[in-house]
Amino acid sequence: MKKVILAVAGILFLLPLNTKAQKSKTKRPNIIFIMSDDHAYQAISAYDDKLIHTPNIDRLAKEGMLFTNASVTNSICAPSRATILTGKHTHINGKVDNYFPFDTTQVTFPQIFKKNGYKTAMFGKLHFGNNPKGVDEFMILPGQGNYINPDFIVTNGDTIRKEGYVTDIITDVSLDWLKKEAADDEPFMMMYLHKAPHRPWWPRADKFKEFTKKRFPEPATLFDDYKNRGTAAKTAEMNLLTHMMYSHDSKIRPETLAKMEGKVFPVVEEYPNGFYGPYNRATAEQKALYDPVLDSINDFFYENWPKMNDTEKMKWKYQRYMQDYLGSISSVDDNVGRLLDYLDESGLAANTIVIYTSDQGFYLGEHGWFDKRFIYDESFKTPLLVRWPNVVKPGSVENEMVQNLDFAQTMLEAVGIKPPNDMQGESLIPLLKGNKKDWTRDAVYYQYYEYPSVHMVKRHYGIVSKEFKLVHFYYDVDEWELYDRLNDPNEMNNVYNDPAYADTVKKLKKDLIALRIKYKDSPEQDQKYIDKYKSAGMIK
């Protein structure tokens, strides 16, 4: 009898522990949303290891899911962020470009998380607005922000300056918040938003020294002549040779250019302070770390540039671009590693969904370009990696057509919050759980508005499936393009007028009209935003 009593007592003693363990297992998951700025998918080694090795970001692919057909609805910074925050296309949330203001009456997903009992925070680059809604604590860069000794706007509205490198600082603050606020009894949603690798690319001094010694393989389309494309590709102003700037981008000092007057063609610097603006933020000690590398770059340029032909100049500019762009990404990867390590060490990893993405893709010399804006793949596609322990199968790869339009709904549904009915995305939960039979989308919709403007990419909209891409360029042209994504992955040949694709064009035009109706877009909406540009004096 005594043994029975002891056994029952032992069971009763264990019950609270088992109950507590079960409660922990069913606790709503935390979310860390990581976004870099202009991080091309082809500069993540989980996608392609030709340019750079990113072991820490790759961990999310090994331990979660890699999306190979993730894309944006509008490939430009602020509109992309507005779409992510609202789960709505830019013509609905009002942020169609980097100029017109965001409609602050729009409900953002951090507000919904906060309303539903989540601690919320945002650290890094928001790009628009100085008082993000729905976050308990924030520290955000004003506008584009700076790489060296950056300023930040903090929760009480003050602007502070922090000494150091922006990627490290954003991570330091994010880790401090996690250590202070990430408690077991209350779930959290943190947005960890990097400035890097946005132009102008200033790596940390040690990365600057390391990466200027590297040489990178050139893309097959570096010397693209656009002969099988329309007006838009031929007239865009984002060519490495003719549009990438010497001081602002390649780190050529104005004094060096002044000494070379008449020897450099063309000398076009739209940003007079393009070099000294970033450089003069550095302390004397920091400048001393940068100067030997800057001296080496400038000495080579002064001695060799006048003797180089256009092909050699293009190749040199490409290498300079990659050295700085990829050097900036290397710091992002290091710091993502710091954050993932902390999640493991603290025990938070087991109940935290980690998402890594960018606000859009970026051209890394493909088609001879830098920047983004186009519906063509390097700009349109964006990295997306999701780790969700015990839900997402480690090492899984998904090729369905998904968009940044889907992120808000996915995060809300992942934690059991019903998304608002006016969100336009589709939850990725079926794909994350491996239930592809529950996924019905076969094509996505895209529209770009900011023209005429920097880089002169014409206004266009289009439909993209896994097999095809149909695009309509409008406003000052009326041109259609069709690309066979499977047989022409580099998008070199517009087959819109090829009789073999006549049925495809007919079907895609019908599907495009249906998507325009579904997302409440129309020729009238197009004209509305043209009229806004006219009334603002931006176009005639």
C-alpha positions as CSV (number, residue, x, y, z in Angstrom):
1,M,0.0,0.0,0.0
2,K,2.8,2.3,0.9
3,K,4.4,1.7,-2.6
4,V,1.0,2.5,-4.3
5,I,0.7,5.8,-2.3
6,L,4.3,6.8,-3.2
7,A,3.6,6.0,-6.9
8,V,0.5,8.1,-7.0
9,A,2.3,10.9,-5.2
10,G,5.0,10.7,-7.8
11,I,2.5,10.9,-10.6
12,L,0.8,13.9,-8.9
13,F,4.2,15.5,-8.4
14,L,5.0,15.2,-12.1
15,L,1.7,16.5,-13.4
16,P,2.5,20.3,-13.0
17,L,5.8,19.7,-14.9
18,N,4.1,17.9,-17.7
19,T,1.4,20.6,-17.9
20,K,4.1,23.3,-18.0
21,A,5.9,21.5,-20.7
22,Q,2.8,21.1,-22.8
23,K,2.0,24.8,-22.3
24,S,5.5,25.7,-23.6
25,K,4.9,23.5,-26.7
26,T,1.7,25.2,-27.5
27,K,2.9,28.8,-26.9
28,R,2.4,31.1,-29.9
29,P,5.6,31.3,-32.0
30,N,7.8,34.3,-32.0
31,I,8.7,35.9,-35.4
32,I,11.9,37.5,-36.5
33,F,11.6,39.2,-39.9
34,I,15.0,39.9,-41.4
35,M,15.1,42.1,-44.5
36,S,18.2,43.5,-46.3
37,D,18.0,46.2,-48.9
38,D,18.7,45.3,-52.6
39,H,20.1,41.9,-51.7
40,A,20.1,40.0,-55.0
41,Y,19.2,36.3,-54.6
42,Q,22.2,35.5,-56.8
43,A,24.4,36.9,-54.0
44,I,23.3,34.2,-51.5
45,S,25.2,30.9,-51.8
46,A,22.1,28.9,-51.0
47,Y,20.9,30.1,-54.4
48,D,24.2,30.4,-56.3
49,D,27.7,30.2,-54.9
50,K,29.6,31.7,-57.8
51,L,30.0,35.2,-56.2
52,I,30.0,34.8,-52.5
53,H,29.7,32.3,-49.7
54,T,27.0,33.2,-47.1
55,P,27.1,30.4,-44.5
56,N,24.8,32.0,-42.0
57,I,22.0,32.9,-44.3
58,D,22.4,29.5,-45.8
59,R,21.7,28.0,-42.4
60,L,18.1,29.1,-42.8
61,A,17.9,27.1,-46.1
62,K,19.5,24.0,-44.5
63,E,17.2,24.2,-41.5
64,G,14.1,25.5,-43.3
65,M,12.7,26.3,-46.8
66,L,14.3,28.1,-49.7
67,F,11.8,29.7,-52.2
68,T,13.2,29.8,-55.7
69,N,10.3,31.8,-57.3
70,A,9.7,34.5,-54.7
71,S,9.1,37.9,-56.2
72,V,7.9,41.5,-55.5
73,T,4.9,43.4,-56.8
74,N,6.9,46.6,-57.5
75,S,10.7,46.5,-57.5
76,I,11.6,49.6,-55.7
77,C,12.4,50.2,-52.0
78,A,9.6,52.1,-50.3
79,P,6.7,50.6,-52.3
80,S,8.0,47.1,-51.6
81,R,8.1,47.8,-47.9
82,A,4.6,49.3,-48.0
83,T,3.4,46.1,-49.6
84,I,5.1,43.9,-47.0
85,L,3.6,46.0,-44.2
86,T,0.0,46.1,-45.5
87,G,-0.3,42.9,-47.6
88,K,-1.7,45.1,-50.4
89,H,-0.5,46.1,-53.9
90,T,1.0,49.6,-54.1
91,H,-1.8,51.0,-56.1
92,I,-4.1,50.1,-53.1
93,N,-1.8,51.3,-50.2
94,G,-0.8,54.4,-52.1
95,K,2.9,54.0,-52.0
96,V,3.5,53.4,-55.7
97,D,7.0,55.0,-55.7
98,N,9.6,56.6,-53.5
99,Y,8.1,60.1,-53.9
100,F,4.4,60.0,-53.0
101,P,3.7,59.5,-49.3
102,F,2.4,56.3,-47.7
103,D,-1.2,56.3,-46.8
104,T,-0.9,56.3,-43.0
105,T,-4.5,55.2,-42.5
106,Q,-3.4,51.8,-43.8
107,V,-3.3,49.1,-41.1
108,T,0.1,47.4,-40.9
109,F,0.8,43.9,-39.7
110,P,2.9,45.1,-36.7
111,Q,-0.2,46.9,-35.5
112,I,-2.2,43.7,-35.7
113,F,0.5,41.7,-33.8
114,K,0.6,44.3,-31.1
115,K,-3.2,44.4,-30.8
116,N,-3.1,40.6,-30.3
117,G,-0.7,40.6,-27.4
118,Y,2.7,40.4,-29.1
119,K,5.7,42.5,-28.0
120,T,6.9,44.3,-31.2
121,A,10.0,46.0,-32.3
122,M,11.7,47.4,-35.4
123,F,15.4,48.1,-35.8
124,G,17.2,49.3,-38.9
125,K,15.9,50.7,-42.2
126,L,12.2,51.4,-42.7
127,H,12.9,54.0,-45.5
128,F,9.7,56.0,-45.1
129,G,8.0,57.6,-42.1
130,N,9.7,58.5,-38.9
131,N,7.1,56.9,-36.5
132,P,6.3,53.3,-37.5
133,K,3.0,52.1,-36.2
134,G,2.5,49.1,-34.0
135,V,5.9,48.8,-32.5
136,D,6.7,49.1,-28.8
137,E,10.3,50.1,-29.5
138,F,12.1,51.2,-32.6
139,M,15.4,52.6,-33.8
140,I,15.3,53.4,-37.5
141,L,17.5,55.1,-40.0
142,P,16.3,58.5,-41.4
143,G,15.5,57.8,-45.0
144,Q,18.3,55.9,-46.7
145,G,20.6,56.2,-43.7
146,N,24.4,56.0,-43.7
147,Y,26.9,53.1,-43.4
148,I,29.4,54.9,-41.3
149,N,28.6,56.3,-37.9
150,P,24.9,56.4,-38.8
151,D,22.1,58.5,-37.3
152,F,18.9,56.8,-36.0
153,I,15.5,58.0,-35.0
154,V,14.4,56.3,-31.7
155,T,11.1,55.6,-30.0
156,N,10.8,58.9,-28.2
157,G,11.4,60.8,-31.4
158,D,15.0,61.9,-30.8
159,T,17.7,61.5,-33.4
160,I,20.9,60.0,-32.1
161,R,24.2,59.1,-33.7
162,K,26.0,55.8,-33.1
163,E,29.6,55.3,-33.8
164,G,30.5,52.2,-35.8
165,Y,29.3,50.3,-38.9
166,V,25.6,50.3,-39.5
167,T,25.1,46.5,-40.0
168,D,26.9,45.8,-36.7
169,I,24.9,48.5,-34.9
170,I,21.5,47.3,-36.0
171,T,22.4,43.8,-34.9
172,D,23.8,45.0,-31.5
173,V,20.5,46.9,-30.8
174,S,18.4,43.9,-32.0
175,L,20.3,41.5,-29.7
176,D,20.0,43.9,-26.8
177,W,16.3,44.0,-27.2
178,L,16.0,40.2,-27.5
179,K,18.0,39.8,-24.3
180,K,15.8,42.3,-22.5
181,E,12.4,41.6,-23.9
182,A,12.2,38.1,-25.2
183,A,10.6,36.4,-22.2
184,D,8.9,33.0,-22.1
185,D,5.6,34.3,-21.0
186,E,5.0,36.7,-23.9
187,P,5.5,36.2,-27.7
188,F,7.4,38.8,-29.8
189,M,7.6,40.0,-33.4
190,M,10.9,41.8,-34.2
191,M,11.7,43.4,-37.6
192,Y,15.5,43.3,-38.1
193,L,16.1,45.5,-41.2
194,H,19.5,46.1,-42.8
195,K,20.5,49.1,-44.9
196,A,23.1,47.0,-46.7
197,P,23.7,46.4,-49.5
198,H,22.0,49.5,-50.7
199,R,23.9,52.0,-52.9
200,P,26.4,53.6,-52.3
201,W,28.1,50.5,-51.1
202,W,30.6,51.2,-48.3
203,P,31.8,47.9,-46.7
204,R,33.2,48.0,-43.2
205,A,36.9,48.9,-43.5
206,D,38.2,45.3,-42.9
207,K,35.8,43.9,-45.5
208,F,36.8,46.8,-47.9
209,K,40.4,45.7,-47.6
210,E,39.5,42.0,-48.0
211,F,37.1,42.2,-51.0
212,T,39.2,44.7,-53.1
213,K,41.7,41.8,-53.4
214,K,39.0,39.5,-54.9
215,R,38.0,39.0,-58.5
216,F,34.5,37.8,-59.4
217,P,33.2,35.9,-62.4
218,E,31.3,38.1,-65.0
219,P,27.7,37.4,-65.8
220,A,27.1,35.9,-69.3
221,T,25.0,39.0,-70.2
222,L,27.4,41.7,-69.0
223,F,27.8,43.0,-72.6
224,D,24.1,42.6,-73.6
225,D,23.2,44.8,-76.6
226,Y,19.4,44.4,-76.1
227,K,18.9,43.6,-79.8
228,N,16.0,41.3,-79.2
229,R,14.2,43.5,-76.6
230,G,12.0,46.5,-76.8
231,T,12.5,50.2,-76.2
232,A,12.5,49.9,-72.4
233,A,15.7,47.8,-72.1
234,K,17.5,49.9,-74.7
235,T,16.7,53.3,-73.0
236,A,17.1,52.4,-69.3
237,E,19.9,54.3,-67.5
238,M,21.6,51.8,-65.3
239,N,24.5,50.6,-67.4
240,L,27.7,50.0,-65.4
241,L,30.0,51.8,-67.9
242,T,27.9,54.9,-68.7
243,H,25.7,55.4,-65.6
244,M,27.6,54.1,-62.6
245,M,29.4,57.1,-61.1
246,Y,33.1,57.4,-60.4
247,S,33.1,59.0,-56.9
248,H,29.7,58.0,-55.6
249,D,30.0,54.3,-56.7
250,S,33.6,53.4,-57.6
251,K,35.2,55.4,-54.8
252,I,37.3,57.7,-57.0
253,R,38.2,60.9,-55.1
254,P,37.0,64.1,-56.7
255,E,40.6,65.3,-56.6
256,T,41.7,62.3,-58.7
257,L,39.0,63.2,-61.3
258,A,40.1,66.8,-61.3
259,K,43.6,65.9,-62.1
260,M,42.3,63.8,-65.0
261,E,40.2,66.5,-66.6
262,G,40.0,65.8,-70.3
263,K,41.2,62.2,-69.9
264,V,38.1,60.6,-68.5
265,F,35.0,60.0,-70.6
266,P,32.4,60.5,-69.5
267,V,32.8,62.4,-66.3
268,V,29.2,62.7,-64.9
269,E,28.7,63.0,-61.2
270,E,25.1,63.7,-60.3
271,Y,26.0,63.7,-56.6
272,P,28.7,66.3,-56.0
273,N,29.2,65.0,-52.5
274,G,28.9,61.4,-53.5
275,F,32.3,60.5,-52.1
276,Y,32.9,62.9,-49.3
277,G,29.3,62.6,-47.9
278,P,29.9,59.0,-46.7
279,Y,33.7,59.3,-46.2
280,N,33.5,62.4,-44.0
281,R,31.2,60.7,-41.5
282,A,34.2,58.6,-40.5
283,T,36.5,59.5,-37.6
284,A,40.2,60.1,-38.2
285,E,40.9,56.6,-36.9
286,Q,38.3,55.1,-39.3
287,K,39.6,57.1,-42.3
288,A,43.0,55.7,-41.5
289,L,41.7,52.2,-42.1
290,Y,40.0,53.1,-45.3
291,D,42.7,55.3,-46.8
292,P,45.3,52.7,-47.9
293,V,42.6,50.8,-49.9
294,L,41.2,54.1,-51.3
295,D,44.7,55.2,-52.3
296,S,45.3,51.9,-54.1
297,I,42.0,52.2,-56.1
298,N,42.7,55.8,-57.0
299,D,46.3,55.3,-58.0
300,F,45.3,52.4,-60.3
301,F,42.5,54.5,-61.8
302,Y,44.7,57.5,-62.5
303,E,47.4,55.5,-64.1
304,N,45.3,53.1,-66.2
305,W,41.9,54.5,-67.0
306,P,42.9,56.7,-69.9
307,K,44.6,53.8,-71.6
308,M,41.7,51.3,-71.2
309,N,39.2,50.6,-73.9
310,D,35.4,50.4,-73.2
311,T,35.5,46.7,-72.7
312,E,38.3,47.0,-70.1
313,K,36.5,49.9,-68.4
314,M,33.3,47.9,-68.2
315,K,35.2,45.0,-66.6
316,W,37.0,47.2,-64.1
317,K,33.7,48.9,-63.1
318,Y,32.1,45.5,-62.6
319,Q,34.8,44.3,-60.3
320,R,34.8,47.5,-58.3
321,Y,31.0,47.2,-58.0
322,M,31.1,43.6,-56.9
323,Q,33.9,44.2,-54.4
324,D,31.9,46.8,-52.5
325,Y,28.5,45.3,-52.9
326,L,29.6,41.8,-51.8
327,G,31.8,43.2,-49.1
328,S,28.7,44.9,-47.7
329,I,26.8,41.6,-47.9
330,S,29.5,39.7,-46.1
331,S,28.8,41.9,-43.0
332,V,25.1,41.1,-43.3
333,D,25.8,37.4,-43.3
334,D,28.2,37.7,-40.3
335,N,25.6,39.5,-38.3
336,V,22.7,37.2,-39.3
337,G,25.0,34.5,-37.8
338,R,25.3,36.5,-34.6
339,L,21.6,36.6,-34.3
340,L,21.0,33.0,-35.1
341,D,23.7,31.9,-32.7
342,Y,21.9,33.9,-29.9
343,L,18.6,32.2,-30.7
344,D,20.3,28.8,-30.3
345,E,22.2,29.7,-27.2
346,S,19.1,31.3,-25.5
347,G,16.7,28.5,-26.4
348,L,14.5,30.9,-28.4
349,A,15.2,29.1,-31.7
350,A,12.9,26.2,-31.0
351,N,9.8,28.5,-30.9
352,T,10.8,31.3,-33.3
353,I,10.0,31.6,-37.0
354,V,12.9,33.3,-38.8
355,I,12.3,34.8,-42.2
356,Y,15.0,36.2,-44.5
357,T,14.2,38.3,-47.5
358,S,15.1,41.5,-49.4
359,D,12.9,44.4,-50.5
360,Q,13.6,43.3,-54.1
361,G,16.3,41.8,-56.2
362,F,19.1,43.6,-57.9
363,Y,21.2,43.5,-61.1
364,L,24.8,42.4,-60.5
365,G,26.0,43.2,-64.0
366,E,23.4,41.1,-65.8
367,H,22.4,42.8,-69.0
368,G,25.2,45.3,-68.2
369,W,23.1,46.8,-65.4
370,F,23.0,47.7,-61.7
371,D,19.9,48.7,-59.8
372,K,16.4,47.1,-60.1
373,R,12.9,48.3,-61.2
374,F,12.3,46.0,-64.1
375,I,10.0,42.9,-64.1
376,Y,13.0,41.0,-65.5
377,D,14.2,38.3,-63.1
378,E,17.2,39.7,-61.4
379,S,15.1,42.7,-60.2
380,F,11.7,41.0,-59.9
381,K,12.8,37.9,-58.0
382,T,13.8,38.2,-54.3
383,P,15.4,35.9,-51.8
384,L,13.1,34.2,-49.4
385,L,14.2,31.7,-46.7
386,V,12.0,30.6,-43.9
387,R,12.9,28.5,-40.8
388,W,10.1,27.2,-38.6
389,P,11.2,24.4,-36.3
390,N,9.0,21.3,-36.3
391,V,6.8,22.7,-39.0
392,V,9.0,23.3,-42.1
393,K,11.0,20.4,-43.3
394,P,14.7,21.2,-43.1
395,G,16.4,21.6,-46.5
396,S,13.1,21.9,-48.4
397,V,12.9,23.9,-51.7
398,E,9.7,25.4,-53.0
399,N,9.3,26.7,-56.6
400,E,5.7,28.0,-56.5
401,M,5.0,31.6,-57.4
402,V,5.0,33.6,-54.2
403,Q,5.3,37.3,-53.5
404,N,6.1,39.8,-50.8
405,L,2.4,40.5,-51.0
406,D,2.0,37.2,-49.1
407,F,4.3,37.9,-46.1
408,A,1.9,39.7,-43.8
409,Q,-0.9,37.1,-44.1
410,T,1.6,34.3,-43.7
411,M,3.0,35.7,-40.5
412,L,-0.4,36.4,-39.0
413,E,-1.8,33.0,-39.8
414,A,1.3,31.3,-38.5
415,V,0.6,32.6,-35.0
416,G,-3.2,32.1,-35.2
417,I,-4.3,35.6,-36.0
418,K,-7.0,36.1,-38.6
419,P,-5.7,38.5,-41.3
420,P,-8.0,41.4,-42.3
421,N,-10.2,40.7,-45.3
422,D,-8.7,43.5,-47.4
423,M,-5.3,42.0,-47.5
424,Q,-4.6,40.8,-51.0
425,G,-1.9,38.1,-50.5
426,E,-2.2,34.4,-50.0
427,S,-0.9,32.7,-46.9
428,L,2.2,30.5,-47.5
429,I,1.3,28.2,-44.7
430,P,0.2,25.3,-47.1
431,L,3.6,25.5,-48.8
432,L,5.5,25.8,-45.6
433,K,3.7,22.7,-44.2
434,G,4.3,20.8,-47.5
435,N,0.6,20.8,-48.5
436,K,1.0,21.9,-52.1
437,K,-2.4,20.5,-53.0
438,D,-3.9,23.4,-51.0
439,W,-2.0,26.0,-53.1
440,T,-3.9,27.3,-56.1
441,R,-2.0,30.3,-57.5
442,D,-0.3,29.8,-60.8
443,A,0.8,33.4,-61.7
444,V,1.6,36.7,-60.0
445,Y,1.0,40.3,-60.9
446,Y,3.5,43.2,-61.1
447,Q,3.4,46.9,-61.8
448,Y,6.1,49.6,-61.8
449,Y,5.2,53.3,-61.9
450,E,8.3,55.5,-61.3
451,Y,8.9,57.0,-64.7
452,P,10.3,59.4,-65.9
453,S,12.7,59.3,-63.0
454,V,16.1,58.1,-61.9
455,H,17.3,55.2,-64.1
456,M,14.5,55.9,-66.6
457,V,12.8,52.5,-66.5
458,K,9.5,52.8,-68.3
459,R,6.1,52.2,-66.6
460,H,5.0,48.6,-67.0
461,Y,2.8,45.9,-65.7
462,G,2.7,42.2,-66.3
463,I,1.9,38.6,-65.4
464,V,4.5,36.0,-64.5
465,S,4.0,32.2,-64.2
466,K,6.7,29.5,-63.8
467,E,6.7,29.2,-67.6
468,F,6.1,32.6,-69.0
469,K,6.4,36.4,-68.5
470,L,4.1,38.8,-70.4
471,V,4.8,42.5,-70.0
472,H,3.1,45.7,-71.2
473,F,5.2,48.9,-71.3
474,Y,3.0,51.9,-71.4
475,Y,2.7,55.7,-71.0
476,D,5.1,57.0,-73.7
477,V,5.3,53.7,-75.5
478,D,2.8,50.8,-76.2
479,E,5.0,47.7,-76.3
480,W,4.5,44.1,-75.3
481,E,7.1,41.5,-74.4
482,L,6.9,37.8,-73.8
483,Y,9.6,35.7,-72.3
484,D,9.8,31.9,-72.2
485,R,11.2,31.5,-68.7
486,L,12.1,27.8,-69.1
487,N,13.8,28.0,-72.5
488,D,15.3,31.5,-72.1
489,P,16.2,31.9,-68.4
490,N,18.4,35.0,-69.2
491,E,15.4,36.7,-70.9
492,M,17.3,37.6,-74.0
493,N,14.6,37.1,-76.6
494,N,11.2,38.7,-76.7
495,V,9.0,36.2,-78.4
496,Y,5.8,38.2,-78.3
497,N,5.5,38.4,-82.1
498,D,6.6,34.8,-82.7
499,P,3.7,32.9,-84.3
500,A,4.6,29.8,-82.2
501,Y,3.6,31.7,-79.1
502,A,0.4,33.2,-80.4
503,D,-1.9,31.0,-78.3
504,T,0.3,31.7,-75.2
505,V,0.0,35.4,-75.7
506,K,-3.8,35.1,-76.1
507,K,-4.2,33.1,-72.9
508,L,-1.8,35.3,-70.8
509,K,-3.5,38.5,-71.9
510,K,-6.8,37.0,-70.7
511,D,-5.2,35.9,-67.4
512,L,-3.6,39.3,-67.0
513,I,-7.0,41.1,-67.3
514,A,-8.3,38.7,-64.7
515,L,-5.4,39.5,-62.3
516,R,-5.9,43.2,-62.8
517,I,-9.6,42.8,-61.8
518,K,-8.7,40.6,-58.9
519,Y,-6.2,43.1,-57.5
520,K,-8.5,46.1,-58.3
521,D,-6.1,47.6,-60.9
522,S,-7.2,49.0,-64.2
523,P,-6.3,51.5,-66.9
524,E,-8.1,54.1,-64.8
525,Q,-5.8,53.4,-61.9
526,D,-2.8,53.7,-64.3
527,Q,-4.0,57.1,-65.4
528,K,-4.7,58.2,-61.8
529,Y,-1.0,57.9,-61.0
530,I,0.1,59.5,-64.3
531,D,-2.1,62.4,-63.4
532,K,-0.6,62.6,-59.9
533,Y,2.9,62.9,-61.5
534,K,1.6,65.6,-63.8
535,S,0.0,67.6,-60.9
536,A,3.3,67.4,-59.0
537,G,5.1,68.8,-62.0
538,M,7.2,65.6,-62.4
539,I,6.0,65.0,-66.0
540,K,4.3,67.2,-68.6
